[in-house]
């Protein structure tokens, strides 16, 4: 390949000498290994150190000596060489007749990345994609239909009747069809509440993703994200987090540094509500548009503040942002469908057992009285943030799944147990509250036990403190929402 | 890299939107930054066209577009074509 | 231990890697338009000619000198799984900037076949690429493909078949 030319002589001689010293099998040519060594590839250096302990020092000497001959890093010299060769070949094989006028797609793209038109476009996409489609259509229309018309009218009465005739023991009947029964609560929440919300979110996300909008959003938001120790790149896990924080935590792997991954994990666990939770919270605050703004403002502020503080506390430099901006494309229906199906399937295999498990735990907890004990303990912080004691149950549910907890609040709201202020405080606290079991496990898996646990403990205290502060502020200022 | 005519070489951050040129050199002490730029194919001789400067630097490189932050954009020196 | 031959698909994100994988294997993997979303490695089976292959869709890579975790994973696959064929898939429009990775793969002694993908878009913007000349320059098989429509995939398979036999 690009052989040594003017700059190459010293490099080429060094490379040959290194090649002659290499004896091991690296799966790639010795020339390639030599070049990677000269470019100071850490993985290859370690590999060679282990494979060739006797000649490693001599190799290192050659590398160091070669470096002194060049002002730029050797990787730059090597890349330059290759690029010259690539440009030469490209010049020979490509006949060029490019068009000059901007295509419509390019014009739209330019509008998306210009902040003056880009920010309104972003807000429109969020409003129609998330609020209207996921919030109103998914969490409203579809949920109502499945919950009222299918579960309450058809499934619940029949299943209750069936179990009443099959299982004579009240205790075991409760397990399946009681207030927190596996079917009446677990399956109902999963199918009637969560499934429609998550599915509509993943449809919206797949459409947004397939158009190529996300990289444009990333470049638009990079400067803000820099303030919280992230780069524009982190916008992908953050937006995905609005669908499922667990899945998004997994995707933080694509962020280049551990520091960014930790900050993103904290923010996902704390301040990014997942679609299931978001849907229920939107329903919870329905008709309280001022309350919705307060909720959005407080959660947004927490997001920025905690991000900013983490970026100050965690060691490491600020990340750099670089990203390819692919051309805009019209999303293909089949692609959107398959992606959505795959993700919903992943989501359900991951969370459905958790719902059932939670129902069983709650049942067992009630039977043994543990549930009551925990509820009693939780009543203190719940009272502390100005909520009725009954809300403690919803927070206990929140341990199992955040949306489960939010759904519990929703039931309390329907029963008319909340004032406007209490609704907002409850929504804020629960949004920030502990990650669900699945997300906690993912945090531990991706970040390790120590970080995973530390994040949870921090969030437990922090969420109630914010709830307390908001409640206090509203009371002091005499605001009732 | 020989700099023949100082006047026509500018860092990317000083170009105006829509200005075109060829990359003259990539100038940074930060090896990590250099690696990133190289990975994107930002190397001398490639045609570049600045599209936007705020909030991020967006430019066309050959047939694709890239966005970088100010710190990386400062590393890229461009020979302006007239 | 079975001795099924392997095909590794490598290339930078956003050039249609996953779609090519689907075209070859008929198994669906989640296709992402987004740089860097394909963290996991997808595998599938493909029959090309009489031979059955395991096809590996490697995470996106720009260079053999890795910066990201994905690139490290992709390189590991190339080094450790001894693929019989490595398909380097590139965006035909960006030949000039993507050739350096082709060079690095050839340099590494890997059995590279170059797929110039999205060649329809290149044609649309007025680029004509002389494939036989490119083949002569690189001394490896080259095929022009459009993985979204399937154009050129049979030709690519033909090149793989010839190549696998000759080695």
XYZ file of C-alpha atoms in Angstrom:
730
model
C 0.000 0.000 0.000
C 1.084 3.600 0.239
C 4.757 2.873 0.186
C 7.396 5.136 1.563
C 7.917 8.267 -0.443
C 9.536 11.505 0.691
C 8.491 11.345 4.342
C 8.559 7.602 4.507
C 12.206 6.606 4.480
C 12.898 6.650 8.191
C 9.457 5.345 8.956
C 9.822 2.557 6.412
C 13.231 1.490 7.733
C 11.964 1.475 11.319
C 8.897 -0.481 10.264
C 11.026 -3.129 8.586
C 13.196 -3.491 11.663
C 10.160 -3.888 13.890
C 8.621 -6.416 11.504
C 11.759 -8.535 11.725
C 11.537 -8.584 15.513
C 7.902 -9.774 15.595
C 7.462 -13.510 15.918
C 3.958 -14.001 17.358
C 0.636 -14.495 15.582
C -1.526 -11.393 15.829
C -4.205 -12.289 13.325
C -3.037 -9.448 11.108
C 0.164 -8.957 9.121
C 3.374 -8.029 10.890
C 3.524 -4.876 8.824
C 0.134 -3.918 10.189
C 1.193 -4.685 13.765
C 4.371 -2.660 13.220
C 2.402 0.324 11.948
C 0.025 0.144 14.902
C 3.005 -0.013 17.271
C 4.483 3.067 15.642
C 1.140 4.783 16.133
C 1.287 3.850 19.816
C -1.830 1.711 19.888
C -2.093 0.707 23.559
C -3.871 -2.594 23.014
C -1.315 -3.756 20.442
C 1.593 -2.551 22.589
C 0.360 -4.660 25.514
C -0.194 -7.603 23.209
C 3.315 -7.400 21.785
C 4.794 -6.922 25.238
C 3.244 -10.247 26.269
C 4.088 -12.092 23.062
C 7.660 -10.886 22.622
C 9.053 -10.166 26.071
C 12.661 -10.520 24.913
C 12.522 -8.093 21.973
C 9.950 -5.670 23.341
C 12.515 -3.235 24.697
C 14.288 -3.077 21.361
C 10.992 -2.449 19.596
C 10.213 0.321 22.036
C 13.616 1.858 21.380
C 13.011 1.875 17.634
C 9.622 3.520 18.112
C 11.008 6.222 20.369
C 13.883 6.934 18.029
C 11.573 7.141 15.011
C 9.326 9.610 16.803
C 12.181 12.073 17.301
C 12.512 12.432 13.519
C 9.068 13.891 13.089
C 7.390 16.948 14.476
C 3.891 15.530 14.180
C 2.748 12.267 15.766
C 3.550 9.252 13.616
C -0.134 8.413 13.286
C -0.582 11.717 11.469
C 2.351 11.062 9.140
C 1.046 7.597 8.338
C -2.518 8.788 7.793
C -1.288 11.606 5.560
C 0.560 9.098 3.429
C -2.501 6.938 3.056
C -4.728 9.892 2.274
C -2.398 11.047 -0.491
C -2.557 7.613 -2.052
C -6.348 7.555 -1.659
C -6.675 10.972 -3.267
C -4.478 9.873 -6.148
C -6.557 6.762 -6.832
C -9.845 8.602 -6.361
C -8.684 11.246 -8.805
C -7.997 8.557 -11.385
C -11.154 6.465 -11.073
C -13.785 9.150 -10.502
C -15.211 11.214 -13.329
C -16.855 14.206 -11.835
C -19.838 16.287 -12.913
C -21.297 17.563 -9.679
C -24.437 19.632 -9.534
C -24.353 22.964 -7.826
C -27.851 23.820 -6.632
C -28.972 22.709 -3.185
C -31.493 19.905 -3.112
C -34.704 20.254 -1.134
C -33.373 17.786 1.447
C -30.270 19.872 1.903
C -32.390 23.002 2.338
C -34.454 21.330 5.047
C -31.284 20.053 6.682
C -29.837 23.577 6.801
C -32.999 24.823 8.468
C -32.745 22.082 11.063
C -29.189 22.955 12.039
C -29.586 26.723 12.078
C -30.577 27.635 15.637
C -33.082 30.313 14.534
C -35.196 27.825 12.616
C -33.745 24.711 14.239
C -34.961 25.318 17.788
C -38.588 25.845 16.716
C -38.300 22.699 14.570
C -36.950 20.782 17.571
C -39.821 21.993 19.745
C -42.338 21.065 17.060
C -40.894 17.571 16.766
C -40.978 17.120 20.545
C -44.489 18.540 20.761
C -46.010 16.439 18.000
C -43.789 13.378 18.347
C -43.731 13.046 22.115
C -46.514 15.130 23.626
C -49.240 14.725 21.006
C -48.469 11.265 19.660
C -47.095 9.477 22.728
C -48.742 11.552 25.448
C -52.177 12.219 24.043
C -52.682 9.453 21.542
C -50.723 6.597 23.159
C -51.184 7.388 26.827
C -54.659 8.838 26.321
C -56.764 7.392 23.553
C -55.230 3.948 23.289
C -54.800 3.433 27.033
C -58.392 4.448 27.689
C -59.627 2.038 25.111
C -57.630 -0.952 26.340
C -58.125 -0.213 29.998
C -61.809 0.674 30.059
C -63.208 -1.210 27.112
C -61.121 -4.332 27.331
C -59.876 -4.835 30.880
C -62.527 -3.257 33.070
C -65.466 -4.387 30.971
C -64.349 -7.734 29.653
C -61.259 -9.254 31.207
C -61.291 -8.292 34.884
C -64.878 -9.413 35.708
C -64.453 -12.708 33.856
C -61.081 -13.511 35.338
C -62.308 -12.628 38.821
C -65.308 -14.845 38.358
C -63.202 -17.666 36.989
C -60.759 -17.559 39.883
C -63.590 -17.250 42.367
C -64.948 -20.550 41.138
C -61.590 -22.318 40.774
C -59.650 -21.202 43.827
C -61.552 -21.441 47.083
C -58.855 -19.836 49.231
C -59.149 -16.083 49.504
C -55.402 -15.643 50.020
C -54.441 -17.293 46.741
C -57.265 -15.619 44.893
C -55.762 -12.334 46.003
C -52.476 -13.322 44.363
C -54.136 -13.368 40.960
C -57.150 -11.127 41.044
C -56.859 -8.999 44.173
C -56.146 -5.318 44.473
C -52.501 -5.980 43.568
C -53.094 -9.271 41.780
C -50.854 -10.663 39.098
C -53.615 -10.359 36.511
C -55.688 -7.463 37.745
C -52.660 -5.309 38.485
C -49.503 -6.797 36.905
C -50.886 -7.816 33.552
C -53.285 -4.895 33.421
C -50.565 -2.294 33.979
C -48.222 -3.993 31.556
C -50.703 -4.465 28.736
C -53.194 -1.647 29.176
C -50.936 1.122 30.363
C -47.345 0.459 29.439
C -47.600 -1.372 26.137
C -49.456 1.369 24.222
C -47.239 4.119 25.612
C -43.974 2.353 24.941
C -45.067 1.246 21.484
C -46.097 4.722 20.408
C -42.816 6.089 21.748
C -40.732 3.563 19.853
C -42.668 4.333 16.660
C -41.949 8.050 17.092
C -38.307 7.347 17.926
C -37.796 5.056 14.928
C -39.251 7.677 12.583
C -37.072 10.419 14.069
C -34.018 8.159 14.003
C -34.523 7.023 10.415
C -34.853 10.519 9.030
C -31.344 11.290 10.300
C -32.609 14.040 12.575
C -30.761 12.952 15.726
C -27.239 13.992 14.618
C -28.695 17.391 13.723
C -30.242 17.650 17.156
C -26.873 16.661 18.618
C -24.995 19.513 16.948
C -27.717 21.956 17.910
C -27.538 21.046 21.575
C -23.797 20.418 21.948
C -23.039 23.744 23.617
C -25.660 23.219 26.306
C -24.546 19.641 26.913
C -20.922 20.785 27.244
C -22.011 22.707 30.353
C -23.107 19.477 31.986
C -19.986 17.543 31.096
C -21.478 15.801 28.073
C -21.225 16.407 24.354
C -23.961 16.609 21.750
C -23.412 12.912 21.165
C -25.180 12.172 24.464
C -28.435 13.465 23.034
C -29.149 10.004 21.609
C -29.208 8.117 24.917
C -31.100 11.047 26.461
C -33.866 11.022 23.856
C -33.982 7.235 23.922
C -34.266 7.516 27.701
C -37.590 9.245 27.202
C -38.643 5.845 25.875
C -36.864 3.469 28.210
C -34.108 4.511 30.595
C -32.858 0.964 30.914
C -32.298 0.641 27.181
C -30.761 4.130 27.118
C -28.326 3.248 29.906
C -27.146 0.373 27.760
C -26.662 2.772 24.839
C -24.412 5.081 26.935
C -21.715 2.629 25.850
C -21.486 4.637 22.642
C -20.189 7.644 24.581
C -16.416 7.947 24.267
C -15.306 8.407 27.889
C -16.203 6.746 31.182
C -16.816 10.175 32.675
C -19.496 10.921 30.085
C -21.039 7.488 30.600
C -21.285 8.021 34.363
C -22.828 11.483 34.008
C -25.294 10.194 31.417
C -26.198 7.251 33.670
C -26.865 9.556 36.622
C -29.003 11.908 34.555
C -30.956 9.051 33.014
C -31.632 7.548 36.424
C -32.567 10.883 37.958
C -34.094 13.357 35.591
C -35.148 11.614 32.402
C -38.628 10.130 32.801
C -39.219 7.045 30.650
C -42.172 6.966 28.276
C -44.238 4.768 30.570
C -43.700 7.176 33.413
C -44.041 10.211 31.174
C -47.353 8.986 29.860
C -48.761 8.444 33.324
C -47.404 11.782 34.556
C -48.941 13.609 31.611
C -52.219 11.919 32.463
C -51.709 12.786 36.124
C -51.225 16.470 35.365
C -53.940 16.579 32.730
C -55.948 19.752 33.119
C -53.218 21.372 35.238
C -51.219 23.085 32.499
C -49.503 25.369 34.987
C -48.571 22.341 37.058
C -47.136 20.712 33.941
C -44.900 23.740 33.363
C -43.731 23.726 36.992
C -42.963 20.008 36.700
C -41.080 20.545 33.420
C -39.184 23.517 34.874
C -38.122 21.751 38.070
C -37.100 18.511 36.340
C -35.256 20.488 33.646
C -33.472 22.539 36.287
C -32.487 19.413 38.214
C -31.168 17.891 34.983
C -28.939 20.881 34.289
C -27.901 21.434 37.904
C -26.987 17.834 38.673
C -25.254 17.529 35.299
C -23.289 20.693 35.995
C -22.295 19.545 39.498
C -21.334 16.048 38.321
C -19.151 17.566 35.633
C -17.405 19.610 38.340
C -16.992 16.710 40.755
C -16.059 13.836 38.464
C -12.440 13.817 37.338
C -11.527 14.199 33.684
C -11.549 16.780 30.940
C -14.435 18.120 28.960
C -15.396 15.958 25.983
C -15.011 16.995 22.395
C -17.797 16.824 19.884
C -17.473 15.498 16.378
C -20.096 13.741 14.408
C -20.979 12.774 10.890
C -24.228 14.307 9.667
C -25.827 11.764 7.340
C -28.155 13.003 4.599
C -31.819 13.314 5.535
C -33.881 10.370 4.427
C -37.548 9.586 4.250
C -38.108 6.812 6.778
C -39.220 3.499 5.320
C -42.398 2.126 6.811
C -41.089 -1.437 6.915
C -37.925 -0.334 8.714
C -39.877 1.650 11.276
C -42.188 -1.293 11.837
C -39.417 -3.839 12.297
C -37.372 -1.594 14.561
C -40.375 -0.827 16.725
C -41.311 -4.491 16.919
C -37.773 -5.509 17.908
C -37.573 -2.864 20.611
C -41.026 -3.514 22.016
C -40.160 -7.186 22.126
C -36.893 -6.459 23.939
C -38.755 -4.190 26.325
C -41.405 -6.724 27.090
C -39.152 -9.707 27.634
C -37.221 -7.438 29.959
C -40.064 -5.866 31.918
C -43.037 -8.204 31.772
C -41.515 -10.715 34.207
C -40.632 -7.765 36.409
C -44.288 -6.729 36.568
C -45.400 -10.197 37.530
C -42.544 -10.479 39.996
C -43.506 -7.145 41.527
C -47.118 -8.256 41.906
C -46.018 -11.429 43.647
C -43.650 -9.496 45.910
C -46.356 -7.055 46.840
C -48.744 -9.918 47.535
C -46.165 -11.682 49.668
C -45.256 -8.405 51.314
C -48.843 -7.779 52.266
C -49.326 -11.303 53.521
C -46.316 -11.106 55.784
C -46.952 -7.535 56.838
C -43.630 -6.364 55.404
C -45.451 -4.302 52.855
C -47.318 -2.466 55.586
C -44.072 -1.895 57.452
C -42.350 -0.354 54.435
C -45.417 1.739 53.707
C -45.324 3.027 57.264
C -41.664 3.940 56.961
C -42.227 5.640 53.627
C -45.101 7.618 55.062
C -42.585 9.828 56.878
C -40.785 11.228 53.835
C -44.114 11.293 51.996
C -45.667 13.395 54.755
C -42.507 15.474 54.809
C -43.061 16.567 51.209
C -46.684 17.371 51.998
C -48.455 14.396 50.477
C -51.252 12.278 51.933
C -50.140 9.050 53.634
C -51.812 6.970 50.963
C -49.215 8.151 48.448
C -46.600 6.075 50.298
C -48.006 2.995 48.584
C -47.387 4.545 45.187
C -43.795 5.323 46.143
C -43.302 1.769 47.336
C -44.522 0.637 43.917
C -41.970 3.000 42.476
C -39.253 0.754 43.885
C -40.399 -1.957 41.532
C -40.981 0.181 38.510
C -41.097 3.932 38.291
C -44.112 3.925 36.030
C -45.788 1.443 38.339
C -45.488 4.064 41.022
C -46.731 6.817 38.738
C -49.664 4.620 37.800
C -50.381 4.200 41.507
C -50.523 7.973 41.877
C -52.845 8.069 38.918
C -55.283 5.819 40.767
C -55.084 8.133 43.801
C -55.783 11.147 41.627
C -58.816 9.474 40.155
C -60.025 8.958 43.712
C -59.701 12.730 44.206
C -57.107 12.518 46.964
C -54.720 15.182 45.675
C -54.710 18.969 45.591
C -53.007 20.699 42.661
C -49.819 21.391 44.623
C -49.660 17.851 45.890
C -50.039 16.492 42.369
C -47.105 18.546 41.125
C -44.892 17.667 44.106
C -45.782 13.996 43.739
C -45.088 14.041 39.996
C -41.723 15.750 40.490
C -40.591 13.478 43.320
C -41.634 10.362 41.500
C -39.935 11.461 38.262
C -36.668 11.898 40.121
C -37.197 8.915 42.419
C -35.239 5.659 42.267
C -34.657 4.000 38.928
C -36.810 0.939 38.373
C -35.356 -2.488 39.184
C -34.412 -3.141 35.570
C -32.578 0.171 35.284
C -30.856 -0.328 38.631
C -29.594 -3.722 37.462
C -28.441 -2.171 34.193
C -26.638 0.598 36.109
C -24.838 -2.025 38.147
C -24.026 -4.051 35.060
C -22.691 -1.097 33.084
C -21.120 1.001 35.837
C -20.297 -1.539 38.559
C -21.737 -2.160 42.040
C -20.244 0.844 43.734
C -21.348 3.441 41.207
C -24.726 1.775 40.665
C -25.539 1.770 44.349
C -24.139 5.217 44.980
C -26.354 6.611 42.230
C -29.441 5.002 43.784
C -28.706 6.220 47.318
C -28.027 9.726 46.052
C -31.268 9.741 44.080
C -33.325 8.443 46.995
C -32.328 11.375 49.171
C -32.159 13.914 46.405
C -35.629 13.234 44.996
C -37.333 13.713 48.356
C -35.251 16.819 49.080
C -36.366 18.390 45.803
C -39.980 17.416 46.563
C -39.630 18.992 49.979
C -38.109 22.183 48.568
C -40.771 22.565 45.894
C -43.575 22.003 48.399
C -42.018 24.487 50.801
C -41.532 27.095 48.081
C -45.089 26.770 46.834
C -46.399 27.125 50.383
C -44.199 30.073 51.286
C -45.149 31.923 48.145
C -48.765 31.033 48.741
C -49.213 29.451 45.341
C -51.836 26.818 44.817
C -51.715 25.160 41.446
C 3.851 20.785 5.874
C 5.226 23.800 3.997
C 3.278 26.996 4.429
C 3.914 28.843 1.193
C 1.536 31.708 1.438
C 0.449 32.709 4.924
C -2.249 35.067 3.671
C -4.450 32.415 2.132
C -4.331 29.924 4.993
C -6.858 30.424 7.803
C -8.110 28.324 10.690
C -11.574 26.937 9.996
C -13.056 29.096 12.740
C -12.096 32.228 10.815
C -13.742 31.215 7.563
C -17.064 32.744 6.602
C -20.067 30.510 6.053
C -20.036 29.265 2.473
C -16.290 29.751 2.044
C -14.461 26.886 0.360
C -10.951 25.608 0.384
C -8.657 22.665 0.855
C -7.391 21.507 4.198
C -3.834 22.764 4.540
C -2.909 21.102 7.799
C -4.228 19.893 11.082
C -2.578 21.697 13.885
C -2.805 20.463 17.439
C -0.669 19.366 20.333
C -3.539 17.243 21.538
C -3.011 13.765 20.115
C -6.518 12.619 20.968
C -8.040 15.487 19.023
C -5.762 14.774 16.103
C -6.803 11.130 16.117
C -10.480 12.074 16.027
C -10.011 14.459 13.151
C -8.000 11.895 11.242
C -10.623 9.247 11.799
C -13.132 11.516 10.102
C -10.783 11.896 7.169
C -9.847 15.478 7.954
C -6.469 15.438 6.277
C -4.519 17.841 4.078
C -5.649 18.011 0.494
C -9.332 17.259 1.115
C -11.845 19.840 -0.121
C -13.791 21.555 2.606
C -16.748 23.946 2.590
C -17.904 25.688 5.770
C -21.690 25.573 6.139
C -22.371 26.928 9.611
C -20.487 28.297 12.607
C -22.998 28.363 15.420
C -23.904 26.504 17.641
C -21.482 23.982 16.143
C -19.138 24.115 13.170
C -20.695 22.239 10.283
C -18.763 21.624 7.097
C -18.903 19.600 3.943
C -15.947 17.328 3.389
C -15.947 15.720 -0.012
C -19.491 14.424 -0.179
C -20.348 14.195 3.507
C -21.069 16.637 6.258
C -19.563 16.797 9.691
C -20.166 18.778 12.835
C -17.400 19.586 15.324
C -17.098 21.867 18.321
C -15.011 25.029 18.427
C -11.979 23.341 20.015
C -11.676 20.848 17.163
C -12.518 23.441 14.508
C -9.609 25.551 15.728
C -7.214 22.744 14.837
C -8.138 22.720 11.167
C -6.217 25.046 8.865
C -7.721 25.703 5.464
C -6.144 26.999 2.275
C -8.812 29.266 0.854
C -9.647 28.819 -2.812
C -10.380 32.002 -4.684
C -15.505 -27.308 16.532
C -17.100 -26.713 13.155
C -15.089 -25.194 10.346
C -17.691 -22.933 8.921
C -16.070 -20.095 6.982
C -16.704 -16.583 8.103
C -17.462 -13.344 6.314
C -16.918 -10.131 8.230
C -18.609 -6.944 7.079
C -16.663 -3.845 8.095
C -17.072 -0.161 7.436
C -17.860 3.163 9.029
C -21.348 3.783 10.424
C -24.070 4.909 8.045
C -22.931 3.228 4.883
C -25.558 0.473 4.880
C -23.605 -2.206 6.715
C -26.549 -3.718 8.551
C -28.695 -3.688 5.425
C -26.004 -5.509 3.470
C -25.916 -8.024 6.301
C -29.646 -8.536 5.917
C -29.319 -8.877 2.165
C -26.715 -11.605 2.573
C -28.323 -13.512 5.420
C -32.009 -12.791 5.117
C -32.066 -12.452 8.900
C -33.193 -9.131 10.152
C -31.029 -7.082 12.479
C -32.102 -3.709 13.796
C -30.898 -1.229 11.190
C -29.833 2.097 12.484
C -29.363 5.276 10.552
C -27.463 6.600 13.459
C -23.667 6.692 13.792
C -22.705 4.397 16.616
C -25.978 2.765 17.603
C -24.953 -0.724 16.483
C -22.928 -1.605 19.527
C -23.739 -5.280 19.543
C -22.326 -7.594 16.948
C -24.880 -9.324 14.785
C -24.291 -12.717 13.277
C -26.183 -14.744 10.714
C -25.789 -17.501 8.129
C -25.555 -17.054 4.392
C -25.279 -19.455 1.508
C -23.102 -18.203 -1.297
C -22.707 -20.663 -4.152
C -22.438 -24.060 -2.505
C -20.687 -22.806 0.573
C -22.329 -21.810 3.818
C -20.828 -18.893 5.700
C -21.269 -17.260 9.049
C -21.699 -13.557 8.411
C -20.577 -11.092 11.084
C -21.834 -7.514 11.097
C -19.045 -5.690 12.914
C -19.539 -2.392 14.768
C -18.717 0.715 12.787
C -15.046 1.509 12.287
C -13.216 4.372 10.620
C -9.688 3.120 11.019
C -7.692 0.134 12.190
C -6.303 2.408 14.886
C -9.284 2.452 17.231
C -10.707 5.437 19.104
C -14.044 4.047 20.220
C -15.054 0.835 21.905
C -16.898 -0.172 18.743
C -13.739 0.143 16.702
C -11.846 -1.933 19.237
C -14.501 -4.635 19.013
C -14.453 -4.566 15.211
C -10.672 -4.912 15.115
C -10.761 -7.741 17.619
C -13.159 -9.637 15.387
C -10.862 -9.158 12.407
C -7.818 -10.277 14.354
C -9.303 -13.180 16.220
C -12.036 -14.727 14.090
C -9.924 -15.283 10.955
C -12.615 -14.421 8.424
C -12.289 -15.994 4.957
C -13.636 -12.836 3.395
C -13.742 -9.292 4.730
C -16.252 -7.097 2.933
C -15.259 -3.493 3.325
C -18.418 -1.563 2.591
C -18.061 2.138 1.852
C -20.195 5.025 0.702
C -19.298 5.309 -2.989
C -19.692 9.103 -2.843
C -16.890 9.246 -0.317
C -14.422 6.912 -1.975
C -11.554 9.313 -1.463
C -12.001 9.481 2.292
C -12.859 5.861 2.825
C -10.059 4.265 0.838
C -7.520 4.672 3.668
C -9.322 1.982 5.672
C -9.316 -0.266 2.601
C -5.548 0.208 2.458
C -5.203 -0.669 6.115
C -7.265 -3.834 5.724
C -5.238 -4.942 2.704
C -2.039 -4.059 4.520
C -3.141 -6.248 7.430
C -3.185 -9.198 5.052
C -6.955 -9.619 5.273
C -8.918 -11.044 2.321
C -10.706 -7.814 1.396
C -13.557 -7.363 -1.064
C -14.558 -3.734 -1.548
C -18.259 -2.906 -1.860
C -18.984 0.589 -3.154
C -22.405 0.983 -1.630
C -25.111 3.588 -2.240
C -23.650 3.839 -5.715
C -27.008 5.125 -6.960
C -26.664 8.244 -4.821
C -23.165 8.779 -6.194
C -24.542 8.546 -9.731
C -27.347 10.917 -8.831
C -24.912 13.646 -7.843
C -22.941 13.141 -11.014
C -20.080 10.856 -9.985
C -18.987 8.088 -12.341
C -16.587 5.551 -10.856
C -14.433 3.320 -13.027
C -14.703 0.032 -11.128
C -12.335 -2.089 -13.301
C -9.642 0.570 -12.963
C -10.173 0.700 -9.204
C -9.825 -3.083 -9.087
C -6.569 -2.856 -10.965
C -5.218 -0.182 -8.636
C -6.157 -2.008 -5.455
C -5.616 -5.583 -6.684
C -8.760 -6.759 -4.868
C -12.330 -7.484 -6.079
C -14.615 -4.435 -6.210
C -18.388 -4.337 -6.623
C -20.888 -1.482 -6.828
C -23.972 -2.090 -4.662
C -27.161 -0.527 -3.378
C -28.033 -2.405 -0.225
C -31.434 -0.733 0.148
C -32.699 -2.082 -3.191
C -30.466 -5.114 -3.622
C -28.790 -3.833 -6.754
C -25.338 -5.355 -7.264
C -25.661 -7.833 -4.393
C -25.547 -10.833 -6.752
C -22.445 -9.438 -8.412
C -20.908 -8.995 -4.948
C -21.756 -12.592 -4.054
C -20.131 -13.680 -7.325
C -16.967 -11.824 -6.400
C -16.979 -13.410 -2.948
C -17.399 -16.876 -4.449
C -14.511 -16.425 -6.886
C -12.382 -14.913 -4.195
C -13.013 -17.606 -1.621
C -12.188 -20.264 -4.188
C -8.951 -18.624 -5.284
C -7.551 -18.349 -1.778
